[in-house]
Short mmCIF file of N, CA and C in Angstrom, two decimals:
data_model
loop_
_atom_site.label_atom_id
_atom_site.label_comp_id
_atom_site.label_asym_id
_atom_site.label_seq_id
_atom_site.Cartn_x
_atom_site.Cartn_y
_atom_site.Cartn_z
N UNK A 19 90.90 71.50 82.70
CA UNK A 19 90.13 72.04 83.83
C UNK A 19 91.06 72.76 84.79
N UNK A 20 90.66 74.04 85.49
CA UNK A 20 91.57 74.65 86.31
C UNK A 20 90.39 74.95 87.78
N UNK A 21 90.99 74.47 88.91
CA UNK A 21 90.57 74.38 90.17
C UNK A 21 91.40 75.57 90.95
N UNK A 22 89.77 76.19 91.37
CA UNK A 22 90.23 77.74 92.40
C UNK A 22 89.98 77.28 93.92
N UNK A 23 90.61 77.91 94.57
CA UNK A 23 90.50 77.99 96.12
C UNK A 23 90.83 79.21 96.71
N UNK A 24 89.61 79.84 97.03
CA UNK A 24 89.96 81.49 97.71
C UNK A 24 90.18 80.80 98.98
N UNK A 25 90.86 82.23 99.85
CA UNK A 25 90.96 81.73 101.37
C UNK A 25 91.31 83.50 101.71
N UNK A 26 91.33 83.49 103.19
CA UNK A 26 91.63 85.05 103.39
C UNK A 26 91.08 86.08 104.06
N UNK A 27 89.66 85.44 103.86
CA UNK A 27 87.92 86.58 103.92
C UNK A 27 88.14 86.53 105.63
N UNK A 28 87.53 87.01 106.17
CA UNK A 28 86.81 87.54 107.44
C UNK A 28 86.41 88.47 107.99
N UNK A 29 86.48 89.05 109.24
CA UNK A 29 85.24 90.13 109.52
C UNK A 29 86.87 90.67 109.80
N UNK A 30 85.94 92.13 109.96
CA UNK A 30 87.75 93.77 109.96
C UNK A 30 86.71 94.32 110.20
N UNK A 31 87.17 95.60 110.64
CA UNK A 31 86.60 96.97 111.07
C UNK A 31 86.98 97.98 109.84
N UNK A 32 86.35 98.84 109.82
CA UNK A 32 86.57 99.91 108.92
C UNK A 32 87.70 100.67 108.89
N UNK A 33 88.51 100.64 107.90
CA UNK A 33 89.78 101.06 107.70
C UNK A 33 90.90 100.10 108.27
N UNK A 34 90.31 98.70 108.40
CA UNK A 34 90.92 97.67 108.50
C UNK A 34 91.39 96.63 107.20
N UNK A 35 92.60 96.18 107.13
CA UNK A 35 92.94 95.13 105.79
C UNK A 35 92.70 94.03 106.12
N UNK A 36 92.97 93.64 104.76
CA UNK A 36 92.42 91.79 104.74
C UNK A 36 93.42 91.58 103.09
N UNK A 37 93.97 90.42 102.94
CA UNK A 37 94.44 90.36 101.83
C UNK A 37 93.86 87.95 101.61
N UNK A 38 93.51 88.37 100.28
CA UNK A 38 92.78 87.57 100.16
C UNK A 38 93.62 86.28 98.72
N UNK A 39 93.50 85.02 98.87
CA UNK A 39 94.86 84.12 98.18
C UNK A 39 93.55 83.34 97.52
N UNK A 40 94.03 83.15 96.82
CA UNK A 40 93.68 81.93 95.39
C UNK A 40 94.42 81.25 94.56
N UNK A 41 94.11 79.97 95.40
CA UNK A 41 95.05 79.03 94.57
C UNK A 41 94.78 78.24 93.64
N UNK A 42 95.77 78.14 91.96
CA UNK A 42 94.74 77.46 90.82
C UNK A 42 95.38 76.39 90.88
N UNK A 43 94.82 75.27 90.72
CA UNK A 43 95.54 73.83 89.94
C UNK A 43 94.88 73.54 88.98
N UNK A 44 95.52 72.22 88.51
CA UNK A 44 95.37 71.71 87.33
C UNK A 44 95.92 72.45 86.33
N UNK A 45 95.09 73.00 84.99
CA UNK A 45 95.79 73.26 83.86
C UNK A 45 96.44 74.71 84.07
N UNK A 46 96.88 74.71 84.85
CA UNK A 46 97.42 76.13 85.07
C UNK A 46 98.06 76.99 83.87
N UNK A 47 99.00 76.03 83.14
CA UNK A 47 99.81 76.73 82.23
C UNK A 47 98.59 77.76 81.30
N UNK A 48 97.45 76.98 81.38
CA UNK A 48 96.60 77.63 79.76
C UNK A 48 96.17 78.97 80.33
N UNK A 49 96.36 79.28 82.01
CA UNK A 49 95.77 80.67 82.23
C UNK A 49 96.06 81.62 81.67
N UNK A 50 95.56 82.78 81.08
CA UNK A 50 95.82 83.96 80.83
C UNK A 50 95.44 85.20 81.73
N UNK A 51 94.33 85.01 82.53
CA UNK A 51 94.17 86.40 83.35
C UNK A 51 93.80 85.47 84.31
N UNK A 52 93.58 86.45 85.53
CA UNK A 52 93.46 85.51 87.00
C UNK A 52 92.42 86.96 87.48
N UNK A 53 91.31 86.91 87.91
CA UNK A 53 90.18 88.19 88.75
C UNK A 53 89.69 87.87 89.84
N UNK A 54 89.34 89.22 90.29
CA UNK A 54 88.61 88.91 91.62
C UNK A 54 87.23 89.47 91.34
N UNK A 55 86.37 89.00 91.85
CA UNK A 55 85.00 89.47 91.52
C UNK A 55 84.02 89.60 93.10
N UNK A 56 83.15 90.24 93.44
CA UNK A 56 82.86 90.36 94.50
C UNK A 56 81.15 89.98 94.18
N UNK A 57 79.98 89.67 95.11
CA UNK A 57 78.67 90.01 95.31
C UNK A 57 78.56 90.54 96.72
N UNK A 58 78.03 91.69 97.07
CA UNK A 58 77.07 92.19 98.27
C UNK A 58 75.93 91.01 98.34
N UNK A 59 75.15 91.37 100.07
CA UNK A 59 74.12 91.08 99.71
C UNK A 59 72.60 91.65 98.96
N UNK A 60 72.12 91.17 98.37
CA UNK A 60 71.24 91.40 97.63
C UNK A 60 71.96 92.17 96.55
N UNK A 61 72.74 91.88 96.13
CA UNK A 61 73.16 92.09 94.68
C UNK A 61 74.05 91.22 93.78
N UNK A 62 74.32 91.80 92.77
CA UNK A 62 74.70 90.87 91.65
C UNK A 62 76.21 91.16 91.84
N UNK A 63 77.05 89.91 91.07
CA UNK A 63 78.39 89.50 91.31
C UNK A 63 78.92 90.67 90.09
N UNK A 64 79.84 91.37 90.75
CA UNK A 64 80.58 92.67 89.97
C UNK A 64 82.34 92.51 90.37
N UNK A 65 82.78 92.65 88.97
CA UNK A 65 84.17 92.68 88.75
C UNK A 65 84.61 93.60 89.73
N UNK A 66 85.88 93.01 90.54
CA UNK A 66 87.02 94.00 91.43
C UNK A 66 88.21 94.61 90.78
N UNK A 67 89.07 93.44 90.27
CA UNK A 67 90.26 93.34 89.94
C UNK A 67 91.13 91.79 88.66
N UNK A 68 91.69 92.46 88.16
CA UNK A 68 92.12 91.64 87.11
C UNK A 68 93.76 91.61 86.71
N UNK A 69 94.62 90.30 86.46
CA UNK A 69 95.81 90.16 86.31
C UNK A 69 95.86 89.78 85.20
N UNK A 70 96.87 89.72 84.00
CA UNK A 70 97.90 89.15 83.55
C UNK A 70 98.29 88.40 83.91
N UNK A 71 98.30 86.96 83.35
CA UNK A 71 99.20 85.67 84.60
C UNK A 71 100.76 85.87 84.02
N UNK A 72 100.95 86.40 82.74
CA UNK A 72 102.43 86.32 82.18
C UNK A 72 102.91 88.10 82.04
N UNK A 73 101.80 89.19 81.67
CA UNK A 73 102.33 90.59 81.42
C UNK A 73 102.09 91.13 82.84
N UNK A 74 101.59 90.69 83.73
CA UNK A 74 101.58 91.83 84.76
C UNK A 74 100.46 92.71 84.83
N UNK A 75 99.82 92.78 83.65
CA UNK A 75 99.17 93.93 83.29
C UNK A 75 97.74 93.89 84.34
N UNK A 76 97.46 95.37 84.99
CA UNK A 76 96.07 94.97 85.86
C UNK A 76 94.96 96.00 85.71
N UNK A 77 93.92 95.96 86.23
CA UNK A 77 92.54 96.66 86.39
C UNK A 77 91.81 96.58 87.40
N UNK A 78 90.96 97.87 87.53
CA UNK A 78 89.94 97.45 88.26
C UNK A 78 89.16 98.07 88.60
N UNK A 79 87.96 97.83 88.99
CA UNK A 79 86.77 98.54 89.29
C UNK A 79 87.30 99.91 89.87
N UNK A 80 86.89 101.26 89.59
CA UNK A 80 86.91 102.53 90.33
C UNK A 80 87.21 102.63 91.94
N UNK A 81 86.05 102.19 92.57
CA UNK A 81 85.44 102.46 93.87
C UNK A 81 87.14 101.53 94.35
N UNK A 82 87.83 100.64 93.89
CA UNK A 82 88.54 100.21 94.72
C UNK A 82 89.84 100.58 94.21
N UNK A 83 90.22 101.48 93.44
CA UNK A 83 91.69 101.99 92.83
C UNK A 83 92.08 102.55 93.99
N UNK A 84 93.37 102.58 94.67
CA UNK A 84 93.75 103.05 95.51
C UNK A 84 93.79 102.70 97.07
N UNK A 85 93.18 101.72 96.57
CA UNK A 85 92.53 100.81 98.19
C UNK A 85 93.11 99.55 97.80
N UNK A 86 93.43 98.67 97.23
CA UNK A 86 93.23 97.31 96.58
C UNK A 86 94.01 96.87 95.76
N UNK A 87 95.02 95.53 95.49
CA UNK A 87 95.70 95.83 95.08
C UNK A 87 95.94 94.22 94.24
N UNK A 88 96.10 94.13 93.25
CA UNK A 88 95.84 92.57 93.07
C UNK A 88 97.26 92.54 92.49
N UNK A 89 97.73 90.89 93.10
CA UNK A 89 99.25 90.59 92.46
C UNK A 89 98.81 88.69 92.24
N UNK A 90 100.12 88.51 91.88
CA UNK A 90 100.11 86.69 91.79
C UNK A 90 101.51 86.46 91.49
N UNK A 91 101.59 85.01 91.78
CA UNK A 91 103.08 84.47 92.13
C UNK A 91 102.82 83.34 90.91
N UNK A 92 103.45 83.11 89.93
CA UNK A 92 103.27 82.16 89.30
C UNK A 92 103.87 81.02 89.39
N UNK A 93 104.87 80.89 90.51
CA UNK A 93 105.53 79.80 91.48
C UNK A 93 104.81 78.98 91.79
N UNK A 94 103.43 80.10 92.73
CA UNK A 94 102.81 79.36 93.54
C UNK A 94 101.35 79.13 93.14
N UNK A 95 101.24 79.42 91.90
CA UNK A 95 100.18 79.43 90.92
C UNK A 95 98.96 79.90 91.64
N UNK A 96 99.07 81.23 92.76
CA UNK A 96 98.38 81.86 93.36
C UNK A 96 98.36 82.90 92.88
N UNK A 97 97.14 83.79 93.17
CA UNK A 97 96.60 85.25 93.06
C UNK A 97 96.28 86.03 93.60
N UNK A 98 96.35 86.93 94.81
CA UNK A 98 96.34 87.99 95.44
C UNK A 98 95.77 88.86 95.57
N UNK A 99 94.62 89.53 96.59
CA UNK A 99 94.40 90.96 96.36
C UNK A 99 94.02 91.32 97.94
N UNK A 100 95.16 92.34 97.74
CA UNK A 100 95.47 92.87 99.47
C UNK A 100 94.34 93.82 99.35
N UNK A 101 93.78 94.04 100.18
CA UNK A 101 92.39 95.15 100.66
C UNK A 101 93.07 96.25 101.80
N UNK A 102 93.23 97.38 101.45
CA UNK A 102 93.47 98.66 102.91
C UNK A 102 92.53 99.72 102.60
N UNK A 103 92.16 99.96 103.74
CA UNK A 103 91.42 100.92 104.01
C UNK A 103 89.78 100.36 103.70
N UNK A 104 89.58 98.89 104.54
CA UNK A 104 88.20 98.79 103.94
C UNK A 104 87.05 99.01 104.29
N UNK A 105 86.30 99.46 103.48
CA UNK A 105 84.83 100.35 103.90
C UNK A 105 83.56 98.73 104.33
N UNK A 106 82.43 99.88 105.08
CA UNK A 106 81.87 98.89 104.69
C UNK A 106 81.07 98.40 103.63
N UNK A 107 81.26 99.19 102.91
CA UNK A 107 80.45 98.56 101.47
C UNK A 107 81.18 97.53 100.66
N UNK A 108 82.12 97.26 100.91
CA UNK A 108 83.51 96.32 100.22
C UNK A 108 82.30 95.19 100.92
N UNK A 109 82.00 94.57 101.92
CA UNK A 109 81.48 93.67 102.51
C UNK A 109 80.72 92.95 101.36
N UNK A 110 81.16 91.58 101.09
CA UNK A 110 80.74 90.82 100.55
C UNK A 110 81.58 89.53 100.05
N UNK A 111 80.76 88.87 99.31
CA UNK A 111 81.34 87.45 98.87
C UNK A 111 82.05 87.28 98.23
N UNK A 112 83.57 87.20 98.03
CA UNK A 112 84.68 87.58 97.67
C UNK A 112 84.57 85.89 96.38
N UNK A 113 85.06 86.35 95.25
CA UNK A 113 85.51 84.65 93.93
C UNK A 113 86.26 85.22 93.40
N UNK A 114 87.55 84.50 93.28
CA UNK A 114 88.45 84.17 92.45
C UNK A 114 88.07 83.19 91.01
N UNK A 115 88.38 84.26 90.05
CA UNK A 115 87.94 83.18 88.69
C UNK A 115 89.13 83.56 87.59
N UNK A 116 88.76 82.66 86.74
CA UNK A 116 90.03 82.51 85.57
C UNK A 116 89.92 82.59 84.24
N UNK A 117 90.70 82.76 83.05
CA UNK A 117 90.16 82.55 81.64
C UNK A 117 91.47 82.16 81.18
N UNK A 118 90.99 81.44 80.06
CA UNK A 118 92.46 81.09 79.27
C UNK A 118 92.52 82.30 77.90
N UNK A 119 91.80 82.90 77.94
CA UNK A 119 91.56 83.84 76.27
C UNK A 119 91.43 85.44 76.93
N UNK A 120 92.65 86.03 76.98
CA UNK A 120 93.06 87.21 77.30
C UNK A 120 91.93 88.32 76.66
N UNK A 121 91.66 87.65 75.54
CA UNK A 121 90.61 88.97 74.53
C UNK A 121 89.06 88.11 74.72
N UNK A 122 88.85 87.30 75.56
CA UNK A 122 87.47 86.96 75.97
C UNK A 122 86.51 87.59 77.38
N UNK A 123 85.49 87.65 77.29
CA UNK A 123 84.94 88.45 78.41
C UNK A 123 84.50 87.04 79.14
N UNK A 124 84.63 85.98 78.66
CA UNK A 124 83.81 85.25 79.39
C UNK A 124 85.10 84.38 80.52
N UNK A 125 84.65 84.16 81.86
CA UNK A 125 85.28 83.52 82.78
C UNK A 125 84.88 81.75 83.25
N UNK A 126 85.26 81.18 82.72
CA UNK A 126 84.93 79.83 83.13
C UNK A 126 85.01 79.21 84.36
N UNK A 127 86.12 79.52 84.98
CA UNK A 127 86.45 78.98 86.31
C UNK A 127 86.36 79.84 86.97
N UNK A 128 85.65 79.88 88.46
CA UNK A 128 85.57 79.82 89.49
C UNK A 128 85.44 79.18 90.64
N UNK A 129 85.87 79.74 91.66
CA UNK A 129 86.65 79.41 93.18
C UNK A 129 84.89 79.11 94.27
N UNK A 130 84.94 79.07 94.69
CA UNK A 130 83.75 78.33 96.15
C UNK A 130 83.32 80.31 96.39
N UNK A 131 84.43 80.79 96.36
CA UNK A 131 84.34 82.21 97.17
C UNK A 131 84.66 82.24 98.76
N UNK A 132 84.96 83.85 99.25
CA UNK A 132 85.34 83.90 101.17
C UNK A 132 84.34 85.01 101.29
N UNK A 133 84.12 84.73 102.36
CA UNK A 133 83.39 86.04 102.99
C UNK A 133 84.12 87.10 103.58
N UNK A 134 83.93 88.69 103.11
CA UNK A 134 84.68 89.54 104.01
C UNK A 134 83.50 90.33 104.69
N UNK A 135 83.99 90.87 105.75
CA UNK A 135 82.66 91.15 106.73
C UNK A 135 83.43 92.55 107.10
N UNK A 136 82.92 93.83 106.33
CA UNK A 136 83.52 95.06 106.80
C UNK A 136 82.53 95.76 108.35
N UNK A 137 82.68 95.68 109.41
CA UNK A 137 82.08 96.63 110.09
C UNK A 137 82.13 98.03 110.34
N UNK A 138 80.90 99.25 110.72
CA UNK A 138 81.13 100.04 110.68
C UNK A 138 81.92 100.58 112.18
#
């Protein structure tokens, strides 16, 4: 079992940052990717950003390339994703989730989630 804890979220103004931490325990070693996933309100939970816990390797949704930036410390068996320049449509319910199977779509673990609150 691997246990998430986002932290980070709060209210910013537009073209304001926020950088947002997730911390995994337990079986940490079996991670293979570490994501961030977002929901608005009244909508459905949509992929942000995605790590490599061992290659580095990352992705991520369009609308946030260039704005957004996801890293992780495997020290601190945390995961990262700094936000600049944020709009208000970024506004929403920020989860950190995990997989152990690099070539699987499916995510097992997830975090409680933070709230980020973009104003215009």
């Amino acid at each position: 079992q691997v246990q998430l804890v986002e932290s980070g979220g709060g209210l910013v103004q537009a073209g304001g940052s926020l950088r947002l931490s997730c911390v995994a325990s337990g079986r940490t070693s079996s991670i293979d990717v570490m994501g961030w996933f977002r929901q608005g309100p009244g909508k459905t939970r949509t992929f942000v950003a995605s790590i490599t816990w061992s290659g580095n390797n990352t992705n991520y949704r369009s609308s946030v390339k260039g704005r957004f930036t996801i890293s992780r410390d495997n020290a601190k068996n945390t995961a990262y994703l700094q936000m600049n320049s944020l709009k208000p449509e970024d506004t929403a319910d920020y989860y950190c989730a995990a997989r152990m199977d690099i070539a699987s779509a499916n995510w097992p673990y997830w975090g409680q989630g933070t709230q980020v609150t973009v104003s215009s």
